[in-house]
Short mmCIF file of C-alpha atoms and ligand atoms in Angstrom, two decimals:
data_model
loop_
_atom_site.label_atom_id
_atom_site.label_comp_id
_atom_site.label_asym_id
_atom_site.label_seq_id
_atom_site.Cartn_x
_atom_site.Cartn_y
_atom_site.Cartn_z
CA UNK A 1 0.00 0.00 0.00
CA UNK A 2 1.34 3.41 -0.89
CA UNK A 3 2.11 5.94 1.77
CA UNK A 4 -0.34 8.76 2.54
CA UNK A 5 0.60 12.44 2.52
CA UNK A 6 -1.83 15.06 3.82
CA UNK A 7 -2.18 18.19 1.69
CA UNK A 8 -4.10 21.03 3.35
CA UNK A 9 -5.67 23.49 0.89
CA UNK A 10 -7.22 22.62 -2.47
CA UNK A 11 -6.17 25.60 -4.56
CA UNK A 12 -3.76 25.32 -7.49
CA UNK A 13 -0.79 24.62 -5.17
CA UNK A 14 -2.56 21.79 -3.35
CA UNK A 15 -3.99 20.21 -6.49
CA UNK A 16 -0.72 20.38 -8.43
CA UNK A 17 1.34 19.02 -5.51
CA UNK A 18 -1.17 16.21 -4.97
CA UNK A 19 -0.93 15.19 -8.62
CA UNK A 20 2.85 15.22 -8.46
CA UNK A 21 2.88 13.21 -5.23
CA UNK A 22 0.54 10.68 -6.80
CA UNK A 23 2.84 10.41 -9.83
CA UNK A 24 5.71 9.74 -7.40
CA UNK A 25 3.77 6.80 -5.95
CA UNK A 26 2.07 8.31 -2.89
CA UNK A 27 -1.60 8.60 -1.98
CA UNK A 28 -2.30 12.25 -1.24
CA UNK A 29 -5.19 13.18 1.03
CA UNK A 30 -6.25 16.63 -0.15
CA UNK A 31 -8.38 18.73 2.18
CA UNK A 32 -10.38 21.77 1.10
CA UNK A 33 -12.64 23.84 3.33
CA UNK A 34 -14.74 25.23 0.44
CA UNK A 35 -17.34 23.16 -1.43
CA UNK A 36 -15.20 23.14 -4.60
CA UNK A 37 -11.53 22.76 -5.42
CA UNK A 38 -9.56 25.46 -7.20
CA UNK A 39 -9.29 28.26 -4.64
CA UNK A 40 -9.29 31.81 -5.97
CA UNK A 41 -8.42 30.52 -9.43
CA UNK A 42 -11.87 28.93 -9.72
CA UNK A 43 -13.41 32.39 -9.44
CA UNK A 44 -10.99 34.14 -11.80
CA UNK A 45 -11.84 34.75 -15.45
CA UNK A 46 -8.66 35.34 -17.43
CA UNK A 47 -4.96 35.32 -16.57
CA UNK A 48 -2.13 37.78 -17.17
CA UNK A 49 -0.08 38.35 -19.22
CA UNK A 50 -1.78 36.78 -22.26
CA UNK A 51 -5.40 36.81 -21.16
CA UNK A 52 -5.90 33.04 -21.39
CA UNK A 53 -8.98 31.61 -19.75
CA UNK A 54 -8.23 30.46 -16.17
CA UNK A 55 -10.37 27.37 -16.68
CA UNK A 56 -8.07 26.09 -19.44
CA UNK A 57 -5.58 25.41 -16.64
CA UNK A 58 -7.85 24.51 -13.82
CA UNK A 59 -10.32 22.20 -15.55
CA UNK A 60 -7.73 19.67 -16.75
CA UNK A 61 -6.10 19.72 -13.32
CA UNK A 62 -9.39 18.95 -11.59
CA UNK A 63 -10.22 16.29 -14.18
CA UNK A 64 -7.01 14.47 -13.26
CA UNK A 65 -7.47 13.53 -9.61
CA UNK A 66 -7.42 9.72 -9.94
CA UNK A 67 -5.46 8.23 -7.08
CA UNK A 68 -5.97 11.31 -4.90
CA UNK A 69 -8.36 11.17 -1.96
CA UNK A 70 -9.89 14.60 -1.70
CA UNK A 71 -12.41 16.02 0.71
CA UNK A 72 -14.20 19.31 0.10
CA UNK A 73 -16.22 21.15 2.77
CA UNK A 74 -13.71 19.74 5.20
CA UNK A 75 -11.44 21.38 7.72
CA UNK A 76 -8.60 20.24 9.92
CA UNK A 77 -9.84 19.65 13.47
CA UNK A 78 -6.48 18.87 15.03
CA UNK A 79 -2.93 17.82 14.28
CA UNK A 80 -0.80 16.00 16.84
CA UNK A 81 2.69 14.59 16.84
CA UNK A 82 2.79 10.88 17.68
CA UNK A 83 6.37 9.52 17.78
CA UNK A 84 7.67 10.22 14.29
CA UNK A 85 4.27 10.71 12.66
CA UNK A 86 1.57 13.34 12.46
CA UNK A 87 -2.02 12.47 13.30
CA UNK A 88 -4.43 14.66 11.40
CA UNK A 89 -8.09 14.70 12.46
CA UNK A 90 -10.61 16.12 10.02
CA UNK A 91 -13.95 17.83 10.63
CA UNK A 92 -15.70 14.96 8.81
CA UNK A 93 -14.60 12.55 11.51
CA UNK A 94 -11.86 10.85 9.50
CA UNK A 95 -8.25 10.87 10.54
CA UNK A 96 -4.92 10.04 8.97
CA UNK A 97 -1.51 9.16 10.34
CA UNK A 98 1.24 10.43 8.05
CA UNK A 99 4.89 11.34 8.03
CA UNK A 100 4.52 14.41 5.86
CA UNK A 101 2.03 17.28 5.68
CA UNK A 102 2.00 19.89 2.94
CA UNK A 103 0.44 23.24 3.79
CA UNK A 104 -1.02 24.88 0.69
CA UNK A 105 -3.43 27.19 2.42
CA UNK A 106 -2.76 30.14 0.12
CA UNK A 107 -4.03 33.62 0.90
CA UNK A 108 -7.20 35.56 1.62
CA UNK A 109 -8.04 38.61 -0.41
CA UNK A 110 -7.79 41.76 1.69
CA UNK A 111 -11.25 42.84 2.83
CA UNK A 112 -11.59 46.12 0.98
CA UNK A 113 -14.26 47.45 3.35
CA UNK A 114 -11.52 47.82 5.95
CA UNK A 115 -10.18 50.77 3.95
CA UNK A 116 -13.21 52.83 4.84
CA UNK A 117 -11.90 55.90 3.02
CA UNK A 118 -12.40 54.07 -0.30
CA UNK A 119 -16.06 53.39 0.43
CA UNK A 120 -16.32 49.73 -0.57
CA UNK A 121 -19.65 48.40 0.69
CA UNK A 122 -20.84 52.01 1.13
CA UNK A 123 -20.80 53.38 -2.42
CA UNK A 124 -22.39 51.20 -5.11
CA UNK A 125 -19.89 52.09 -7.80
CA UNK A 126 -16.86 51.00 -5.82
CA UNK A 127 -16.05 47.36 -6.56
CA UNK A 128 -13.02 45.08 -6.12
CA UNK A 129 -10.78 43.19 -8.52
CA UNK A 130 -12.55 39.98 -7.46
CA UNK A 131 -16.00 41.48 -8.16
CA UNK A 132 -14.79 42.50 -11.60
CA UNK A 133 -13.49 38.99 -12.38
CA UNK A 134 -16.78 37.51 -11.20
CA UNK A 135 -18.62 39.86 -13.54
CA UNK A 136 -16.31 39.03 -16.48
CA UNK A 137 -16.77 35.33 -15.78
CA UNK A 138 -20.57 35.57 -15.53
CA UNK A 139 -20.82 37.20 -18.95
CA UNK A 140 -23.75 39.22 -17.59
CA UNK A 141 -24.73 42.69 -18.78
CA UNK A 142 -22.97 45.51 -16.92
CA UNK A 143 -24.61 46.75 -13.75
CA UNK A 144 -24.22 50.40 -14.82
CA UNK A 145 -24.58 51.61 -18.38
CA UNK A 146 -23.38 55.20 -18.04
CA UNK A 147 -19.74 54.31 -17.48
CA UNK A 148 -17.49 56.96 -19.02
CA UNK A 149 -14.66 57.24 -16.50
CA UNK A 150 -13.18 54.25 -14.68
CA UNK A 151 -10.44 54.24 -12.06
CA UNK A 152 -8.28 51.41 -10.77
CA UNK A 153 -6.78 51.81 -7.31
CA UNK A 154 -3.54 49.88 -6.80
CA UNK A 155 -2.25 48.67 -3.42
CA UNK A 156 -5.55 48.36 -1.56
CA UNK A 157 -4.58 46.76 1.73
CA UNK A 158 -1.05 46.22 0.45
CA UNK A 159 2.01 48.27 1.35
CA UNK A 160 -0.21 49.67 4.06
CA UNK A 161 0.98 49.47 7.64
CA UNK A 162 -2.24 50.88 8.96
CA UNK A 163 -4.18 48.08 7.29
CA UNK A 164 -1.73 45.67 8.93
CA UNK A 165 -0.12 44.57 5.64
CA UNK A 166 3.25 45.99 4.86
CA UNK A 167 3.96 43.59 2.01
CA UNK A 168 3.50 44.17 -1.69
CA UNK A 169 1.00 41.67 -3.07
CA UNK A 170 3.04 41.38 -6.22
CA UNK A 171 0.34 40.38 -8.71
CA UNK A 172 -2.14 43.26 -8.45
CA UNK A 173 -0.18 45.76 -10.56
CA UNK A 174 -0.21 43.53 -13.60
CA UNK A 175 -3.75 42.36 -12.78
CA UNK A 176 -4.90 45.99 -12.78
CA UNK A 177 -3.30 46.56 -16.17
CA UNK A 178 -4.94 43.39 -17.50
CA UNK A 179 -8.33 44.31 -16.08
CA UNK A 180 -8.02 47.90 -17.34
CA UNK A 181 -7.61 46.57 -20.90
CA UNK A 182 -10.49 44.13 -20.45
CA UNK A 183 -12.86 46.75 -19.11
CA UNK A 184 -11.91 49.08 -21.95
CA UNK A 185 -13.14 46.35 -24.29
CA UNK A 186 -16.48 46.33 -22.45
CA UNK A 187 -16.78 50.12 -22.39
CA UNK A 188 -14.86 51.32 -25.46
CA UNK A 189 -15.85 54.95 -24.93
CA UNK A 190 -14.66 55.08 -21.34
CA UNK A 191 -11.43 56.65 -20.15
CA UNK A 192 -9.58 54.34 -17.81
CA UNK A 193 -7.09 55.48 -15.16
CA UNK A 194 -4.72 53.44 -13.00
CA UNK A 195 -3.56 55.07 -9.77
CA UNK A 196 -0.30 53.49 -8.67
CA UNK A 197 2.64 54.19 -6.38
CA UNK A 198 5.14 52.05 -8.29
CA UNK A 199 4.25 49.81 -11.20
CA UNK A 200 5.72 46.41 -10.46
CA UNK A 201 5.94 44.86 -13.92
CA UNK A 202 8.56 42.31 -12.97
CA UNK A 203 7.54 39.25 -14.96
CA UNK A 204 8.12 38.19 -18.49
CA UNK A 205 5.79 40.00 -20.90
CA UNK A 206 4.35 42.21 -18.13
CA UNK A 207 6.16 45.29 -19.42
CA UNK A 208 4.79 44.52 -22.89
CA UNK A 209 1.28 44.40 -21.48
CA UNK A 210 1.85 47.75 -19.80
CA UNK A 211 2.99 49.24 -23.09
CA UNK A 212 0.05 47.73 -24.93
CA UNK A 213 -2.32 49.14 -22.32
CA UNK A 214 -1.01 52.62 -23.09
CA UNK A 215 -0.63 52.32 -26.86
CA UNK A 216 -3.56 50.17 -27.89
CA UNK A 217 -6.04 50.73 -25.09
CA UNK A 218 -5.19 54.30 -24.14
CA UNK A 219 -5.12 53.50 -20.42
CA UNK A 220 -3.85 56.51 -18.45
CA UNK A 221 -1.47 56.00 -15.59
CA UNK A 222 -1.31 58.40 -12.66
CA UNK A 223 1.44 58.02 -10.08
CA UNK A 224 -0.19 58.68 -6.75
CA UNK A 225 -1.98 56.72 -4.12
CA UNK A 226 -5.71 57.37 -3.86
CA UNK A 227 -6.28 59.04 -0.52
CA UNK A 228 -10.07 59.09 -0.36
CA UNK A 229 -13.26 58.62 -2.33
CA UNK A 230 -16.59 60.35 -1.90
CA UNK A 231 -19.95 60.20 -3.64
CA UNK A 232 -22.21 62.88 -5.15
CA UNK A 233 -25.99 62.89 -5.10
CA UNK A 234 -26.27 60.80 -8.29
CA UNK A 235 -23.98 58.15 -6.90
CA UNK A 236 -20.95 59.17 -8.98
CA UNK A 237 -17.58 59.16 -7.33
CA UNK A 238 -14.94 61.73 -6.54
CA UNK A 239 -11.50 60.26 -6.29
CA UNK A 240 -8.68 62.20 -4.67
CA UNK A 241 -5.00 61.56 -5.22
CA UNK A 242 -1.84 63.54 -5.72
CA UNK A 243 -0.33 63.37 -9.18
CA UNK A 244 3.10 62.92 -7.64
CA UNK A 245 4.93 63.32 -10.95
CA UNK A 246 3.28 66.66 -11.52
CA UNK A 247 3.31 67.54 -7.84
CA UNK A 248 -0.30 68.66 -7.56
CA UNK A 249 -3.36 67.26 -5.83
CA UNK A 250 -5.97 66.04 -8.30
CA UNK A 251 -9.62 65.08 -8.30
CA UNK A 252 -11.27 62.67 -10.70
CA UNK A 253 -14.98 62.26 -11.22
CA UNK A 254 -15.48 58.57 -11.91
CA UNK A 255 -18.41 56.31 -12.73
CA UNK A 256 -16.76 53.13 -11.54
CA UNK A 257 -13.82 52.45 -9.24
CA UNK A 258 -12.04 49.13 -8.98
CA UNK A 259 -10.03 48.42 -5.82
CA UNK A 260 -7.07 46.09 -6.24
CA UNK A 261 -7.40 44.10 -3.03
CA UNK A 262 -4.12 42.52 -2.07
CA UNK A 263 -3.09 39.18 -0.58
CA UNK A 264 -3.23 38.67 3.15
CA UNK A 265 -2.37 35.50 5.09
CA UNK A 266 -5.18 32.93 4.99
CA UNK A 267 -7.36 33.03 8.09
CA UNK A 268 -6.32 29.47 8.97
CA UNK A 269 -2.59 30.27 8.99
CA UNK A 270 -2.22 31.10 12.68
CA UNK A 271 -4.37 28.19 13.79
CA UNK A 272 -2.40 25.66 11.72
CA UNK A 273 0.90 27.20 12.80
CA UNK A 274 -0.10 26.59 16.42
CA UNK A 275 -1.26 23.03 15.70
CA UNK A 276 2.09 21.97 14.26
CA UNK A 277 4.13 24.47 16.24
CA UNK A 278 5.80 26.37 13.42
CA UNK A 279 6.52 30.06 13.01
CA UNK A 280 4.90 32.77 10.99
CA UNK A 281 6.67 35.97 9.95
CA UNK A 282 5.62 39.36 11.24
CA UNK A 283 3.61 39.63 8.01
CA UNK A 284 1.55 36.64 9.17
CA UNK A 285 2.59 34.23 6.40
CA UNK A 286 4.30 30.90 7.19
CA UNK A 287 8.03 31.23 7.58
CA UNK A 288 10.10 28.66 5.66
CA UNK A 289 13.57 27.57 6.69
CA UNK A 290 15.10 29.72 3.99
CA UNK A 291 13.43 32.06 1.56
CA UNK A 292 16.11 31.32 -1.02
CA UNK A 293 17.15 27.69 -1.11
CA UNK A 294 14.15 25.90 0.38
CA UNK A 295 11.09 28.09 0.47
CA UNK A 296 8.99 24.91 0.72
CA UNK A 297 10.61 23.45 3.87
CA UNK A 298 9.48 24.39 7.37
CA UNK A 299 11.50 24.35 10.56
CA UNK A 300 9.69 21.16 11.69
CA UNK A 301 10.12 17.57 10.63
CA UNK A 302 7.70 16.55 7.94
CA UNK A 303 5.95 19.91 7.47
CA UNK A 304 6.23 21.48 4.02
CA UNK A 305 4.75 24.47 2.19
CA UNK A 306 3.85 25.45 -1.34
CA UNK A 307 2.31 28.52 -2.92
CA UNK A 308 1.04 31.75 -1.41
CA UNK A 309 0.92 30.29 2.12
CA UNK A 310 4.48 31.66 2.42
CA UNK A 311 3.72 35.04 0.81
CA UNK A 312 2.24 36.54 -2.34
CA UNK A 313 3.05 34.56 -5.49
CA UNK A 314 2.06 34.38 -9.12
CA UNK A 315 0.32 31.28 -10.48
CA UNK A 316 3.39 29.93 -12.34
CA UNK A 317 5.49 30.40 -9.20
CA UNK A 318 2.87 28.57 -7.19
CA UNK A 319 2.74 25.66 -9.62
CA UNK A 320 6.50 25.22 -9.77
CA UNK A 321 6.74 25.44 -5.99
CA UNK A 322 4.09 22.73 -5.76
CA UNK A 323 6.27 20.42 -7.89
CA UNK A 324 9.37 21.30 -5.92
CA UNK A 325 7.58 20.63 -2.63
CA UNK A 326 6.38 17.23 -3.89
CA UNK A 327 9.98 16.32 -4.75
CA UNK A 328 11.20 17.56 -1.37
CA UNK A 329 8.59 15.42 0.39
CA UNK A 330 9.56 12.39 -1.70
CA UNK A 331 13.21 12.93 -0.82
CA UNK A 332 12.38 13.36 2.86
CA UNK A 333 10.27 10.20 3.04
CA UNK A 334 12.89 8.15 1.19
CA UNK A 335 15.59 9.38 3.55
CA UNK A 336 13.48 8.22 6.50
CA UNK A 337 13.27 4.71 5.08
CA UNK A 338 17.01 4.29 4.75
CA UNK B 1 28.87 68.16 -16.27
CA UNK B 2 32.05 70.05 -15.40
CA UNK B 3 31.40 73.61 -14.36
CA UNK B 4 34.14 75.76 -15.98
CA UNK B 5 32.86 78.82 -14.22
CA UNK B 6 31.97 80.70 -17.40
CA UNK B 7 28.25 80.06 -17.36
CA UNK B 8 25.86 83.00 -17.37
CA UNK B 9 23.41 81.18 -15.17
CA UNK B 10 24.39 78.81 -12.37
CA UNK B 11 23.65 75.15 -12.97
CA UNK B 12 20.36 74.08 -11.50
CA UNK B 13 21.39 70.44 -11.41
CA UNK B 14 20.82 68.67 -8.14
CA UNK B 15 24.37 67.88 -6.98
CA UNK B 16 23.31 65.08 -4.74
CA UNK B 17 26.82 64.11 -3.64
CA UNK B 18 27.40 67.58 -2.26
CA UNK B 19 24.29 67.57 -0.15
CA UNK B 20 25.13 67.55 3.56
CA UNK B 21 22.22 66.85 5.79
CA UNK B 22 23.03 67.49 9.45
CA UNK B 23 19.59 68.97 10.02
CA UNK B 24 17.88 66.00 8.40
CA UNK B 25 19.94 63.70 10.62
CA UNK B 26 18.70 65.59 13.63
CA UNK B 27 15.15 65.36 12.30
CA UNK B 28 15.49 61.58 11.92
CA UNK B 29 16.71 61.30 15.50
CA UNK B 30 13.64 63.09 16.75
CA UNK B 31 11.26 61.69 14.22
CA UNK B 32 12.41 58.27 12.90
CA UNK B 33 9.12 58.02 10.99
CA UNK B 34 10.44 60.55 8.48
CA UNK B 35 12.44 57.70 6.95
CA UNK B 36 9.32 55.62 6.39
CA UNK B 37 7.76 57.86 3.76
CA UNK B 38 7.25 56.13 0.40
CA UNK B 39 6.28 59.31 -1.46
CA UNK B 40 2.80 58.02 -2.23
CA UNK B 41 1.25 61.48 -2.15
CA UNK B 42 -1.78 60.58 -0.03
CA UNK B 43 -0.94 63.40 2.37
CA UNK B 44 -0.75 65.97 -0.42
CA UNK B 45 -3.97 64.65 -1.97
CA UNK B 46 -5.98 65.08 1.19
CA UNK B 47 -4.30 68.26 2.42
CA UNK B 48 -6.80 71.03 3.17
CA UNK B 49 -4.14 73.70 2.61
CA UNK B 50 -2.84 72.07 -0.56
CA UNK B 51 -6.05 72.89 -2.40
CA UNK B 52 -5.32 76.62 -2.21
CA UNK B 53 -1.55 76.80 -1.71
CA UNK B 54 1.59 74.96 -2.76
CA UNK B 55 1.72 73.10 0.57
CA UNK B 56 2.74 69.52 -0.11
CA UNK B 57 4.16 67.39 2.68
CA UNK B 58 5.50 64.71 0.34
CA UNK B 59 7.51 67.35 -1.51
CA UNK B 60 8.76 68.91 1.73
CA UNK B 61 10.04 65.53 3.02
CA UNK B 62 11.80 64.89 -0.28
CA UNK B 63 13.34 68.33 -0.60
CA UNK B 64 14.76 68.08 2.93
CA UNK B 65 16.63 65.00 1.76
CA UNK B 66 17.90 66.79 -1.34
CA UNK B 67 19.22 69.83 0.45
CA UNK B 68 16.56 72.07 -1.09
CA UNK B 69 14.78 72.99 2.12
CA UNK B 70 14.77 76.72 1.36
CA UNK B 71 12.40 76.14 -1.53
CA UNK B 72 9.82 74.19 0.38
CA UNK B 73 10.05 74.98 4.09
CA UNK B 74 7.99 78.17 3.73
CA UNK B 75 5.17 75.99 2.39
CA UNK B 76 4.71 74.46 5.82
CA UNK B 77 3.40 77.82 7.03
CA UNK B 78 0.17 77.05 5.20
CA UNK B 79 -0.37 73.92 7.27
CA UNK B 80 -3.24 74.27 9.75
CA UNK B 81 -2.35 71.03 11.54
CA UNK B 82 -5.76 69.63 10.71
CA UNK B 83 -4.32 66.11 10.63
CA UNK B 84 -6.11 64.82 7.53
CA UNK B 85 -2.78 63.64 6.12
CA UNK B 86 -2.26 61.54 9.22
CA UNK B 87 -5.54 59.74 8.62
CA UNK B 88 -4.56 58.66 5.10
CA UNK B 89 -0.82 58.00 5.39
CA UNK B 90 -0.36 54.28 4.65
CA UNK B 91 2.92 54.26 6.57
CA UNK B 92 1.29 55.47 9.72
CA UNK B 93 3.60 58.49 9.87
CA UNK B 94 2.57 60.89 12.61
CA UNK B 95 2.52 63.69 10.07
CA UNK B 96 1.33 66.45 12.40
CA UNK B 97 4.14 65.73 14.81
CA UNK B 98 6.58 65.46 11.93
CA UNK B 99 5.57 68.88 10.63
CA UNK B 100 6.05 70.39 14.09
CA UNK B 101 9.44 68.70 14.42
CA UNK B 102 10.55 69.94 11.01
CA UNK B 103 9.62 73.41 12.16
CA UNK B 104 11.65 73.03 15.33
CA UNK B 105 14.72 71.39 13.81
CA UNK B 106 15.05 73.70 10.85
CA UNK B 107 14.28 76.76 12.93
CA UNK B 108 17.12 75.77 15.26
CA UNK B 109 19.40 75.46 12.25
CA UNK B 110 18.48 78.98 11.15
CA UNK B 111 19.38 80.35 14.59
CA UNK B 112 22.85 78.80 14.51
CA UNK B 113 23.85 80.65 11.36
S1 SF4 C 401 1.78 44.54 -7.02
FE1 SF4 C 401 1.44 46.72 -7.39
S2 SF4 C 401 -0.69 47.08 -6.70
FE2 SF4 C 401 -0.02 45.14 -5.82
S3 SF4 C 401 0.73 45.70 -3.79
FE3 SF4 C 401 2.51 45.63 -5.18
S4 SF4 C 401 2.78 47.72 -5.88
FE4 SF4 C 401 0.71 47.57 -5.00
S1 SF4 C 402 1.07 59.96 3.07
FE1 SF4 C 402 2.78 59.25 4.34
S2 SF4 C 402 3.96 57.85 3.02
FE2 SF4 C 402 2.58 59.01 1.68
S3 SF4 C 402 3.83 60.76 0.96
FE3 SF4 C 402 2.72 61.46 2.79
S4 SF4 C 402 4.08 61.06 4.55
FE4 SF4 C 402 4.86 59.89 2.78
#
């Protein structure tokens, strides 16, 4: 009988690692708290930088779960060390005794209503990046038809000590540029603005997308963090920022504002960290042994990580980390047998 | 560019290597938060005085670090210490206190001369 490995979190990292572990001859037990697998990716429409459909990646992954025991709507009730094994009890009453656990708990999107000055949940025309993806994915008619000016607000709940998140979420800059182009396709007459502090176009083809956004889509970029948003009697928005390149405060009257909510540690992070007695950083994400050579190894025997559980990551980074973590687990378990 | 001394107008280039910042050092000792500013402009965007005057805290903090305080320090006079900038600063800088400290530190510098 093949050895079990528990994988906690059924987003892309957990699914990919489970498939790799299965291919290496193990029986992964994949646990997901939501009713469906796929994590945030399941709710996302298209992916940067090329705009491919997210489901073209996710669907084949989910169709290929033979040999993986997975449980949705299931949470971890407890984890205890028993000699050289881990005993994992699940909320569905089952339990497993394993030598290796992979934590792929990912991230939670920052709750934009916490930045009260942006008015999410107060003003109708303020939405988030996730709301926009959900709308794109639904293919429904737009909620507002008089959309002439659209703003994107970068760094919502990221790089913000007051919101308790100092880190850069890494993917929202390029996501904003992608979404700005997409929304321009939906409202061709609209003028679209991106309010940024720095544009972090670090990945391959991201800079090209940024150029295309300016040249082909006419997206306008303003360097300045949005300080506050207010509403007029008709429900239209006033957005305040400083144009820091020009050095003057500015005001924009907008019909729709999209907040780029960042990545925060998943709610379960602290709880799991306590259960297996591992550390989190002061940013609240799991802390691996080394951020350079083994970002998927924890400080405790048999506990591994993959994906955004150790900090904001892109999808390709998450997938390759999932493979690397599966190999590291295989190596670890083989070393134990010697 | 080498300055041969024949120019009709002095170079306006920022000679950053020549900038000596004893006053800014003193400011940092009193107000370590001054080093946390990421020049996002939220303070300037929400500034009540900035709507009518050239007051711009982001620019003041930067110019202090570039040795150009003469150009921007007078702007602080427009500040009414309303504290709106403090509400929006993502770095949690105590901007009101910083403005008061800038006033103190740079005033002291003036007196020494
Ligand atoms: S990726 Fe861009 S928008 Fe996202 S937190 Fe970093 S700088 Fe801000
Ligand atoms: S709001 Fe804070 S971080 Fe932003 S420019 Fe002003 S002082 Fe600096």
